[in-house]
Amino acid sequence: KNQVEQSPQSLIILEGKNCTLQCNYTVSPFSNLRWYKQDTGRGPVSLTIMTFSENTKSNGRYTATLDADTKQSSLHITASQLSDSASYICVVSDLGNTPLVFGKGTRLSVIA
Amino acid sequence: EPEVTQTPSHQVTQMGQEVILRCVPISNHLYFYWYRQILGQKVEFLVSFYNNEISEKSEIFDDQFSVERPDGSNFTLKIRSTKLEDSAMYFCASSELAGQLGTYEQYFGPGTRLTVT
């Protein structure tokens, strides 16, 4: 069964600190992996999209990595800000353009 | 910056009633999607739509659901006879194109919170 597992479930960090969120997936055949940021009560906003041939992708302070062999991805946030407080969702697609398999997300809280 | 809009932001309906959720995708986008998120759970894909027909749908998207593009700008999701378990946040999304590698950006709307009583 296609699944996306994320860890940790929640995380609290101090403003200015770095953190890394993890994603493991069993989706096959693999097409692409996306990281989204979702603020409470809002729609997800895309951070990065990676295909199987890409190992890393950056978007400002966000850097995603992908190991298609081990089916693992991580999202690293550098110099966190209070506005980074949100859920971060890993989404994996097997074919086509539809993100079919969503993770439950990691709830990140950045505190002053 | 163009964005996906959805109306209403919150809809309350009684069990068994029909509801129509509305979305205006980004104007030059060709692919449209509906997702739902039950409170505290993960986002789930419902359906994708291209060239005036459904291109993919999930198991959730049964005969109670239908989608339509009634004109050049709106994209709607209809739930024919709502059930309590249909209570969720419904997100519309659109993308400019789609491809085999599926790397086109999907832009999500702010969502419609549907409450079935």
Coordinates of N, CA and C in Angstrom, one line a residue:
Chain A
K1 N 0.8 -1.2 0.0 CA 0.0 0.0 0.0 C 0.9 1.2 0.0
N2 N 0.6 2.2 -0.9 CA 1.3 3.5 -0.9 C 1.1 4.3 0.3
Q3 N 2.2 4.6 1.0 CA 2.1 5.4 2.2 C 3.3 6.4 2.3
V4 N 3.0 7.5 3.0 CA 4.0 8.5 3.3 C 4.0 8.7 4.8
E5 N 5.1 8.5 5.4 CA 5.2 8.6 6.9 C 6.2 9.8 7.2
Q6 N 5.7 10.6 8.1 CA 6.5 11.8 8.5 C 6.9 11.8 10.0
S7 N 8.1 12.3 10.2 CA 8.5 12.4 11.6 C 9.3 13.7 11.8
P8 N 9.3 14.3 13.0 CA 8.4 13.9 14.1 C 7.0 14.4 13.8
Q9 N 6.1 14.0 14.6 CA 4.7 14.4 14.5 C 4.6 15.9 14.8
S10 N 5.3 16.4 15.8 CA 5.4 17.8 16.1 C 6.7 18.1 16.7
L11 N 7.0 19.4 16.6 CA 8.4 19.9 16.9 C 8.3 21.3 17.4
I12 N 9.0 21.6 18.5 CA 9.0 23.0 19.0 C 10.5 23.4 19.0
I13 N 10.8 24.5 18.4 CA 12.2 25.0 18.4 C 12.2 26.5 18.7
L14 N 13.4 27.0 19.1 CA 13.6 28.4 19.4 C 13.8 29.2 18.1
E15 N 13.3 30.3 18.0 CA 13.6 31.2 16.9 C 15.1 31.3 16.6
G16 N 15.4 31.2 15.3 CA 16.8 31.3 14.9 C 17.5 30.0 14.8
K17 N 16.9 28.9 15.4 CA 17.5 27.6 15.3 C 17.2 26.9 14.0
N18 N 17.9 25.9 13.7 CA 17.7 25.1 12.5 C 16.9 23.8 12.9
C19 N 16.2 23.2 11.9 CA 15.6 21.9 12.2 C 15.4 21.1 10.9
T20 N 15.3 19.8 11.1 CA 15.1 18.9 9.9 C 13.9 18.0 10.1
L21 N 13.1 18.0 9.1 CA 11.9 17.1 9.2 C 12.1 15.9 8.2
Q22 N 11.6 14.8 8.6 CA 11.8 13.6 7.8 C 10.5 13.1 7.1
C23 N 10.8 12.4 6.0 CA 9.7 11.8 5.3 C 10.2 10.5 4.7
N24 N 9.4 9.4 4.9 CA 9.7 8.1 4.3 C 8.5 7.7 3.5
Y25 N 8.7 7.1 2.3 CA 7.5 6.8 1.5 C 7.7 5.4 0.9
T26 N 6.5 4.8 0.6 CA 6.6 3.5 -0.1 C 5.9 3.6 -1.4
V27 N 5.6 4.8 -1.9 CA 5.0 4.9 -3.2 C 5.8 4.4 -4.3
S28 N 5.2 3.6 -5.2 CA 6.0 3.1 -6.3 C 5.0 2.8 -7.5
P29 N 5.3 3.1 -8.7 CA 6.6 3.8 -9.1 C 6.6 5.2 -8.7
F30 N 7.7 5.7 -8.5 CA 7.9 7.1 -7.9 C 8.0 8.1 -9.1
S31 N 7.2 9.2 -8.9 CA 7.3 10.2 -9.9 C 7.9 11.5 -9.4
N32 N 7.4 12.0 -8.3 CA 8.0 13.2 -7.7 C 7.5 13.3 -6.3
L33 N 8.3 14.1 -5.5 CA 8.0 14.4 -4.1 C 8.0 15.9 -3.9
R34 N 7.0 16.3 -3.1 CA 6.8 17.7 -2.8 C 6.7 17.9 -1.3
W35 N 7.2 19.1 -0.9 CA 7.0 19.6 0.4 C 6.1 20.8 0.3
Y36 N 5.1 20.8 1.2 CA 4.2 21.9 1.3 C 4.2 22.5 2.7
K37 N 3.9 23.7 2.8 CA 3.7 24.4 4.1 C 2.2 24.7 4.2
Q38 N 1.6 24.4 5.3 CA 0.2 24.7 5.5 C 0.0 25.4 6.8
D39 N -0.4 26.6 6.7 CA -0.8 27.4 7.9 C -2.1 26.9 8.3
T40 N -2.4 27.1 9.6 CA -3.7 26.6 10.2 C -4.9 27.3 9.4
G41 N -5.8 26.4 8.9 CA -7.0 27.0 8.3 C -6.8 27.5 6.9
R42 N -5.6 27.2 6.3 CA -5.3 27.7 5.0 C -4.9 26.5 4.1
G43 N -4.9 26.8 2.8 CA -4.4 25.8 1.8 C -2.9 25.6 1.8
P44 N -2.5 24.4 1.4 CA -1.0 24.1 1.4 C -0.4 25.0 0.3
V45 N 0.9 25.4 0.6 CA 1.7 26.2 -0.3 C 2.9 25.4 -0.6
S46 N 3.2 25.3 -1.9 CA 4.4 24.5 -2.3 C 5.7 25.1 -1.9
L47 N 6.6 24.3 -1.4 CA 8.0 24.8 -1.1 C 8.9 24.2 -2.1
T48 N 8.9 22.9 -2.4 CA 9.8 22.3 -3.3 C 9.1 21.2 -4.0
I49 N 9.6 20.9 -5.2 CA 9.2 19.7 -6.0 C 10.5 19.0 -6.5
M50 N 10.6 17.7 -6.3 CA 11.8 17.0 -6.8 C 11.3 15.7 -7.5
T51 N 12.0 15.5 -8.6 CA 11.8 14.2 -9.3 C 12.9 13.2 -8.8
F52 N 12.8 12.0 -9.3 CA 13.7 11.0 -8.9 C 15.2 11.3 -9.2
S53 N 15.4 12.1 -10.2 CA 16.8 12.4 -10.5 C 17.4 13.6 -9.7
E54 N 16.6 14.2 -8.9 CA 17.1 15.3 -8.1 C 17.4 14.9 -6.7
N55 N 18.6 15.3 -6.1 CA 19.0 15.0 -4.8 C 18.7 16.1 -3.8
T56 N 18.7 17.3 -4.3 CA 18.4 18.4 -3.4 C 17.8 19.6 -4.1
K57 N 17.0 20.3 -3.4 CA 16.3 21.5 -4.0 C 16.1 22.5 -2.9
S58 N 16.5 23.8 -3.2 CA 16.4 24.8 -2.1 C 15.4 25.9 -2.5
N59 N 14.8 26.5 -1.5 CA 13.8 27.6 -1.7 C 14.0 28.5 -0.5
G60 N 15.0 29.4 -0.7 CA 15.3 30.3 0.4 C 15.9 29.6 1.6
R61 N 15.2 29.7 2.8 CA 15.8 29.0 3.9 C 15.4 27.5 4.0
Y62 N 14.6 27.1 3.0 CA 14.2 25.7 3.0 C 15.0 24.9 2.0
T63 N 15.5 23.7 2.5 CA 16.3 22.8 1.6 C 15.8 21.4 1.8
A64 N 15.3 20.9 0.6 CA 14.8 19.5 0.6 C 15.9 18.6 0.0
T65 N 16.0 17.4 0.6 CA 16.8 16.4 0.0 C 16.0 15.1 -0.3
L66 N 16.5 14.4 -1.3 CA 15.7 13.2 -1.7 C 16.7 12.0 -2.0
D67 N 16.5 10.9 -1.4 CA 17.2 9.7 -1.7 C 16.2 8.7 -2.2
A68 N 16.1 8.6 -3.5 CA 15.1 7.7 -4.2 C 15.4 6.2 -3.9
D69 N 16.7 5.9 -3.6 CA 17.0 4.5 -3.4 C 16.4 4.0 -2.1
T70 N 16.6 4.9 -1.0 CA 16.1 4.5 0.3 C 14.7 5.0 0.5
K71 N 14.1 5.8 -0.5 CA 12.8 6.3 -0.4 C 12.6 7.2 0.9
Q72 N 13.6 8.1 1.0 CA 13.6 9.1 2.1 C 13.8 10.5 1.6
S73 N 13.2 11.4 2.3 CA 13.4 12.8 2.0 C 13.4 13.6 3.3
S74 N 14.1 14.7 3.3 CA 14.1 15.6 4.5 C 13.9 17.0 4.0
L75 N 13.4 17.8 5.0 CA 13.3 19.2 4.7 C 14.0 19.9 5.9
H76 N 15.0 20.7 5.5 CA 15.8 21.4 6.5 C 15.4 22.9 6.4
I77 N 15.2 23.4 7.6 CA 14.8 24.8 7.7 C 15.9 25.5 8.5
T78 N 16.5 26.5 7.9 CA 17.6 27.3 8.5 C 17.2 28.6 9.1
A79 N 17.8 28.9 10.2 CA 17.5 30.2 10.9 C 16.0 30.4 11.0
S80 N 15.3 29.6 11.7 CA 13.9 29.6 11.8 C 13.3 30.9 12.3
Q81 N 12.1 31.2 11.7 CA 11.4 32.5 12.1 C 10.1 32.1 12.7
L82 N 9.5 33.0 13.4 CA 8.2 32.8 14.0 C 7.2 32.4 13.0
S83 N 7.3 33.0 11.8 CA 6.4 32.7 10.7 C 6.5 31.3 10.1
D84 N 7.5 30.6 10.5 CA 7.7 29.3 10.0 C 6.8 28.3 10.7
S85 N 6.1 28.8 11.8 CA 5.2 27.9 12.5 C 4.0 27.5 11.6
A86 N 3.9 26.2 11.4 CA 2.9 25.7 10.4 C 3.1 24.2 10.4
S87 N 2.2 23.5 9.6 CA 2.4 22.1 9.3 C 3.2 22.0 8.0
Y88 N 4.1 21.0 8.0 CA 4.9 20.8 6.8 C 4.5 19.4 6.3
I89 N 4.1 19.3 5.1 CA 3.5 18.1 4.5 C 4.3 17.6 3.4
C90 N 4.6 16.3 3.5 CA 5.4 15.6 2.4 C 4.3 14.9 1.5
V91 N 4.4 15.1 0.2 CA 3.5 14.5 -0.7 C 4.2 13.8 -1.9
V92 N 3.8 12.6 -2.1 CA 4.5 11.8 -3.1 C 3.5 11.4 -4.2
S93 N 3.9 11.5 -5.5 CA 3.1 11.1 -6.6 C 3.7 9.9 -7.3
D94 N 2.8 9.0 -7.7 CA 3.3 7.9 -8.4 C 3.4 8.1 -9.9
L95 N 2.3 8.6 -10.5 CA 2.3 8.9 -11.9 C 1.5 10.1 -12.1
G96 N 1.8 10.8 -13.2 CA 1.0 12.0 -13.6 C 1.2 13.2 -12.7
N97 N 0.4 14.1 -12.7 CA 0.6 15.3 -12.0 C -0.2 15.4 -10.7
T98 N -1.0 14.3 -10.3 CA -1.8 14.4 -9.2 C -1.1 13.9 -7.9
P99 N -0.8 14.8 -6.9 CA -0.2 14.3 -5.7 C -1.3 13.4 -5.0
L100 N -1.1 12.1 -5.1 CA -2.1 11.2 -4.6 C -1.9 10.8 -3.2
V101 N -0.7 10.9 -2.7 CA -0.4 10.4 -1.3 C 0.2 11.4 -0.4
F102 N -0.5 11.9 0.5 CA -0.1 12.9 1.5 C 0.3 12.3 2.8
G103 N 1.4 12.8 3.4 CA 1.7 12.5 4.7 C 0.8 13.3 5.7
K104 N 0.9 12.9 7.0 CA 0.1 13.6 8.0 C 0.6 14.9 8.4
G105 N 1.9 15.1 8.0 CA 2.5 16.4 8.3 C 3.3 16.4 9.6
T106 N 4.2 17.4 9.7 CA 4.9 17.7 11.0 C 4.4 19.1 11.4
R107 N 3.9 19.2 12.6 CA 3.5 20.5 13.1 C 4.7 21.1 13.8
L108 N 5.2 22.2 13.2 CA 6.3 23.0 13.7 C 5.9 24.2 14.4
S109 N 6.4 24.4 15.6 CA 6.1 25.6 16.4 C 7.5 26.3 16.7
V110 N 7.6 27.5 16.2 CA 8.8 28.3 16.5 C 8.5 29.3 17.5
I111 N 9.2 29.3 18.6 CA 8.9 30.2 19.7 C 10.1 31.2 20.0
A112 N 9.7 32.3 20.5 CA 10.7 33.4 20.8 C 11.5 33.1 22.0
Chain B
E1 N -0.4 38.9 -7.5 CA -0.1 37.5 -7.9 C -1.4 36.7 -8.0
P2 N -1.6 36.0 -9.1 CA -2.8 35.3 -9.3 C -3.0 34.2 -8.2
E3 N -4.3 34.0 -7.8 CA -4.5 33.0 -6.8 C -5.8 32.3 -7.0
V4 N -5.9 31.1 -6.4 CA -7.1 30.3 -6.5 C -8.1 30.8 -5.4
T5 N -9.3 31.1 -5.8 CA -10.3 31.6 -4.8 C -11.4 30.5 -4.6
Q6 N -12.0 30.5 -3.4 CA -13.0 29.5 -3.2 C -14.2 30.2 -2.4
T7 N -15.4 29.8 -2.7 CA -16.5 30.3 -2.0 C -17.5 29.2 -1.7
P8 N -18.3 29.2 -0.6 CA -18.0 30.1 0.5 C -16.8 29.7 1.3
S9 N -16.5 30.5 2.3 CA -15.4 30.0 3.2 C -15.9 29.0 4.2
H10 N -17.1 29.1 4.5 CA -17.7 28.2 5.5 C -19.1 27.9 5.1
Q11 N -19.5 26.6 5.0 CA -20.9 26.2 4.6 C -21.4 25.2 5.7
V12 N -22.5 25.5 6.2 CA -23.2 24.6 7.1 C -24.4 24.1 6.5
T13 N -24.6 22.8 6.5 CA -25.8 22.2 5.8 C -26.3 21.0 6.6
Q14 N -27.5 20.6 6.4 CA -28.1 19.5 7.1 C -27.9 18.2 6.3
M15 N -27.7 17.2 7.0 CA -27.5 15.9 6.4 C -28.6 15.6 5.4
G16 N -28.2 15.1 4.2 CA -29.1 14.8 3.1 C -29.3 15.9 2.1
Q17 N -28.8 17.1 2.5 CA -28.9 18.2 1.5 C -27.8 18.2 0.5
E18 N -28.1 18.8 -0.6 CA -27.0 19.0 -1.6 C -26.3 20.3 -1.4
V19 N -24.9 20.2 -1.6 CA -24.1 21.4 -1.5 C -23.3 21.6 -2.8
I20 N -23.0 22.8 -3.1 CA -22.1 23.1 -4.2 C -21.0 24.0 -3.7
L21 N -19.8 23.5 -3.8 CA -18.6 24.3 -3.5 C -18.0 24.9 -4.7
R22 N -17.7 26.2 -4.6 CA -17.2 26.9 -5.8 C -15.7 27.3 -5.8
C23 N -15.1 27.3 -6.9 CA -13.7 27.6 -7.0 C -13.5 28.4 -8.3
V24 N -12.6 29.3 -8.2 CA -12.1 30.0 -9.4 C -10.7 29.8 -9.5
P25 N -10.3 28.9 -10.5 CA -8.8 28.6 -10.6 C -8.1 29.7 -11.2
I26 N -6.8 29.7 -11.2 CA -6.0 30.7 -11.9 C -6.2 30.6 -13.4
S27 N -6.4 31.8 -14.0 CA -7.0 31.9 -15.3 C -6.3 31.2 -16.4
N28 N -5.0 31.0 -16.4 CA -4.4 30.3 -17.6 C -4.1 28.9 -17.2
H29 N -4.7 28.4 -16.1 CA -4.4 27.0 -15.8 C -5.4 26.1 -16.4
L30 N -4.9 24.8 -16.7 CA -5.7 23.9 -17.5 C -6.2 22.7 -16.6
Y31 N -5.5 22.4 -15.5 CA -5.8 21.3 -14.7 C -6.4 21.7 -13.4
F32 N -7.4 21.1 -12.9 CA -8.1 21.5 -11.7 C -8.3 20.3 -10.8
Y33 N -8.3 20.5 -9.5 CA -8.3 19.4 -8.5 C -9.2 19.8 -7.4
W34 N -9.8 18.8 -6.7 CA -10.4 18.9 -5.4 C -9.8 17.9 -4.5
Y35 N -9.5 18.5 -3.3 CA -9.0 17.7 -2.1 C -9.8 17.9 -0.9
R36 N -9.8 17.0 0.0 CA -10.5 17.3 1.3 C -9.5 17.0 2.4
Q37 N -9.8 17.6 3.6 CA -9.0 17.4 4.8 C -10.0 17.3 6.0
I38 N -10.2 16.2 6.5 CA -11.0 16.0 7.7 C -10.2 16.6 8.8
L39 N -10.8 17.2 9.8 CA -10.2 17.9 10.9 C -9.2 17.0 11.6
G40 N -7.9 17.4 11.6 CA -6.9 16.6 12.3 C -6.3 15.5 11.5
Q41 N -6.8 15.4 10.2 CA -6.2 14.3 9.4 C -5.5 14.8 8.2
K42 N -5.0 13.9 7.4 CA -4.2 14.4 6.3 C -5.1 14.8 5.1
V43 N -4.5 15.5 4.2 CA -5.2 15.9 3.0 C -5.4 14.7 2.1
E44 N -6.6 14.6 1.5 CA -6.9 13.4 0.6 C -7.3 13.9 -0.8
F45 N -6.8 13.3 -1.8 CA -7.1 13.6 -3.2 C -8.5 13.1 -3.5
L46 N -9.3 14.0 -4.1 CA -10.6 13.5 -4.6 C -10.7 13.3 -6.1
V47 N -10.3 14.4 -6.8 CA -10.5 14.3 -8.3 C -9.7 15.3 -9.0
S48 N -9.3 14.9 -10.2 CA -8.6 15.9 -11.1 C -9.4 16.0 -12.4
F49 N -9.3 17.2 -13.0 CA -10.2 17.5 -14.1 C -9.4 18.2 -15.2
Y50 N -9.6 17.8 -16.4 CA -8.9 18.4 -17.5 C -9.7 18.3 -18.8
N51 N -9.7 19.4 -19.5 CA -10.4 19.4 -20.8 C -11.9 18.9 -20.7
N52 N -12.5 19.5 -19.6 CA -13.9 19.2 -19.4 C -14.3 17.8 -19.0
E53 N -13.3 17.0 -18.5 CA -13.6 15.7 -18.1 C -12.7 15.3 -16.9
I54 N -13.2 14.3 -16.1 CA -12.4 13.8 -15.0 C -11.2 13.0 -15.6
S55 N -10.0 13.3 -15.1 CA -8.9 12.6 -15.5 C -8.5 11.5 -14.5
E56 N -8.7 11.8 -13.2 CA -8.4 10.8 -12.2 C -9.4 11.1 -11.1
K57 N -9.7 10.0 -10.3 CA -10.5 10.2 -9.1 C -10.1 9.1 -8.1
S58 N -10.4 9.4 -6.9 CA -10.0 8.5 -5.8 C -11.3 7.7 -5.4
E59 N -11.0 6.7 -4.5 CA -12.1 5.9 -4.0 C -13.2 6.7 -3.3
I60 N -12.7 7.9 -2.7 CA -13.6 8.7 -1.9 C -14.7 9.3 -2.9
F61 N -14.3 9.6 -4.1 CA -15.1 10.3 -5.1 C -16.1 9.3 -5.7
D62 N -17.2 9.1 -4.9 CA -18.2 8.1 -5.4 C -19.3 8.8 -6.1
D63 N -20.4 8.2 -6.3 CA -21.5 8.7 -7.1 C -22.2 9.9 -6.4
Q64 N -21.9 10.2 -5.1 CA -22.5 11.3 -4.4 C -21.8 12.6 -4.9
F65 N -20.6 12.5 -5.5 CA -19.8 13.6 -5.8 C -19.9 13.8 -7.3
S66 N -19.8 15.1 -7.7 CA -19.6 15.4 -9.1 C -18.9 16.7 -9.3
V67 N -18.2 16.9 -10.4 CA -17.5 18.2 -10.6 C -18.0 18.7 -12.0
E68 N -17.9 20.0 -12.1 CA -18.3 20.7 -13.3 C -17.5 22.0 -13.5
R69 N -17.4 22.3 -14.8 CA -16.8 23.6 -15.1 C -17.9 24.3 -15.9
P70 N -18.8 25.0 -15.2 CA -20.0 25.5 -15.9 C -19.7 26.6 -16.8
D71 N -18.6 27.3 -16.6 CA -18.3 28.4 -17.6 C -16.8 28.5 -17.6
G72 N -16.3 29.6 -18.2 CA -14.8 29.7 -18.4 C -14.0 30.0 -17.2
S73 N -14.7 30.2 -16.0 CA -13.9 30.6 -14.9 C -14.1 29.7 -13.6
N74 N -15.3 29.2 -13.5 CA -15.7 28.5 -12.3 C -15.4 27.0 -12.4
F75 N -15.1 26.4 -11.3 CA -15.0 24.9 -11.2 C -15.7 24.5 -9.9
T76 N -16.7 23.6 -10.0 CA -17.5 23.3 -8.8 C -17.4 21.9 -8.4
L77 N -17.6 21.7 -7.1 CA -17.8 20.3 -6.5 C -19.2 20.2 -5.9
K78 N -19.9 19.3 -6.4 CA -21.3 19.1 -5.8 C -21.3 17.8 -5.0
I79 N -21.9 17.9 -3.8 CA -22.1 16.7 -3.1 C -23.7 16.5 -3.0
R80 N -24.1 15.4 -3.6 CA -25.6 15.3 -3.8 C -26.4 15.2 -2.6
S81 N -26.0 14.3 -1.7 CA -26.7 14.1 -0.4 C -25.7 14.0 0.7
T82 N -25.5 15.1 1.4 CA -24.4 15.1 2.3 C -24.6 14.2 3.5
K83 N -23.5 13.7 4.0 CA -23.5 12.8 5.2 C -22.6 13.5 6.3
L84 N -22.8 13.1 7.5 CA -22.0 13.7 8.6 C -20.5 13.6 8.3
E85 N -20.1 12.4 7.7 CA -18.7 12.2 7.5 C -18.1 13.0 6.3
D86 N -19.0 13.8 5.6 CA -18.5 14.7 4.6 C -18.0 16.0 5.2
S87 N -18.2 16.2 6.5 CA -17.7 17.4 7.2 C -16.1 17.4 7.1
A88 N -15.6 18.5 6.5 CA -14.2 18.6 6.2 C -13.9 19.9 5.6
M89 N -12.6 20.2 5.4 CA -12.2 21.3 4.7 C -11.9 20.8 3.2
Y90 N -12.5 21.5 2.3 CA -12.4 21.1 0.9 C -11.5 22.2 0.2
F91 N -10.4 21.7 -0.4 CA -9.5 22.5 -1.1 C -9.6 22.3 -2.6
C92 N -9.6 23.4 -3.3 CA -9.5 23.4 -4.8 C -8.1 23.7 -5.1
A93 N -7.6 23.2 -6.2 CA -6.2 23.5 -6.7 C -6.2 23.6 -8.2
S94 N -5.2 24.3 -8.7 CA -5.1 24.3 -10.2 C -3.6 24.3 -10.6
S95 N -3.4 23.8 -11.8 CA -2.0 23.8 -12.3 C -2.0 24.2 -13.8
E96 N -0.9 24.8 -14.2 CA -0.9 25.2 -15.6 C -0.9 24.1 -16.6
L97 N -0.2 23.1 -16.3 CA -0.1 21.9 -17.1 C 0.0 20.7 -16.2
A98 N 0.2 19.5 -16.8 CA 0.5 18.3 -16.1 C 1.4 17.5 -17.1
G99 N 2.2 16.7 -16.5 CA 3.1 15.9 -17.4 C 3.4 14.6 -16.7
Q100 N 4.1 13.8 -17.4 CA 4.4 12.4 -16.9 C 5.2 12.5 -15.7
L101 N 6.1 13.5 -15.6 CA 6.9 13.6 -14.4 C 6.2 14.4 -13.3
G102 N 5.1 15.0 -13.7 CA 4.3 15.7 -12.7 C 4.9 16.8 -11.9
T103 N 5.8 17.6 -12.5 CA 6.5 18.6 -11.7 C 5.8 20.0 -11.8
Y104 N 4.7 20.1 -12.4 CA 4.0 21.4 -12.4 C 3.5 21.7 -11.1
E105 N 3.6 23.0 -10.7 CA 3.2 23.5 -9.5 C 1.7 23.5 -9.3
Q106 N 1.2 23.0 -8.2 CA -0.3 23.1 -7.9 C -0.5 24.2 -6.9
Y107 N -1.4 25.0 -7.2 CA -1.8 26.2 -6.4 C -3.1 25.9 -5.7
F108 N -3.1 25.9 -4.4 CA -4.3 25.6 -3.6 C -5.0 26.9 -3.2
G109 N -6.4 26.7 -3.2 CA -7.2 27.8 -2.6 C -7.2 27.8 -1.1
P110 N -7.9 28.7 -0.5 CA -7.9 28.8 1.0 C -8.8 27.8 1.6
G111 N -9.7 27.1 0.8 CA -10.5 26.1 1.3 C -11.9 26.6 1.7
T112 N -12.9 25.6 1.7 CA -14.2 25.8 2.2 C -14.4 24.8 3.3
R113 N -14.8 25.3 4.5 CA -15.0 24.4 5.6 C -16.5 24.0 5.5
L114 N -16.8 22.7 5.3 CA -18.1 22.2 5.2 C -18.5 21.5 6.5
T115 N -19.5 21.9 7.1 CA -20.0 21.3 8.3 C -21.4 20.7 8.0
V116 N -21.5 19.4 8.2 CA -22.8 18.7 8.0 C -23.4 18.4 9.4
T117 N -24.6 18.9 9.6 CA -25.2 18.6 10.9 C -26.4 17.7 10.9

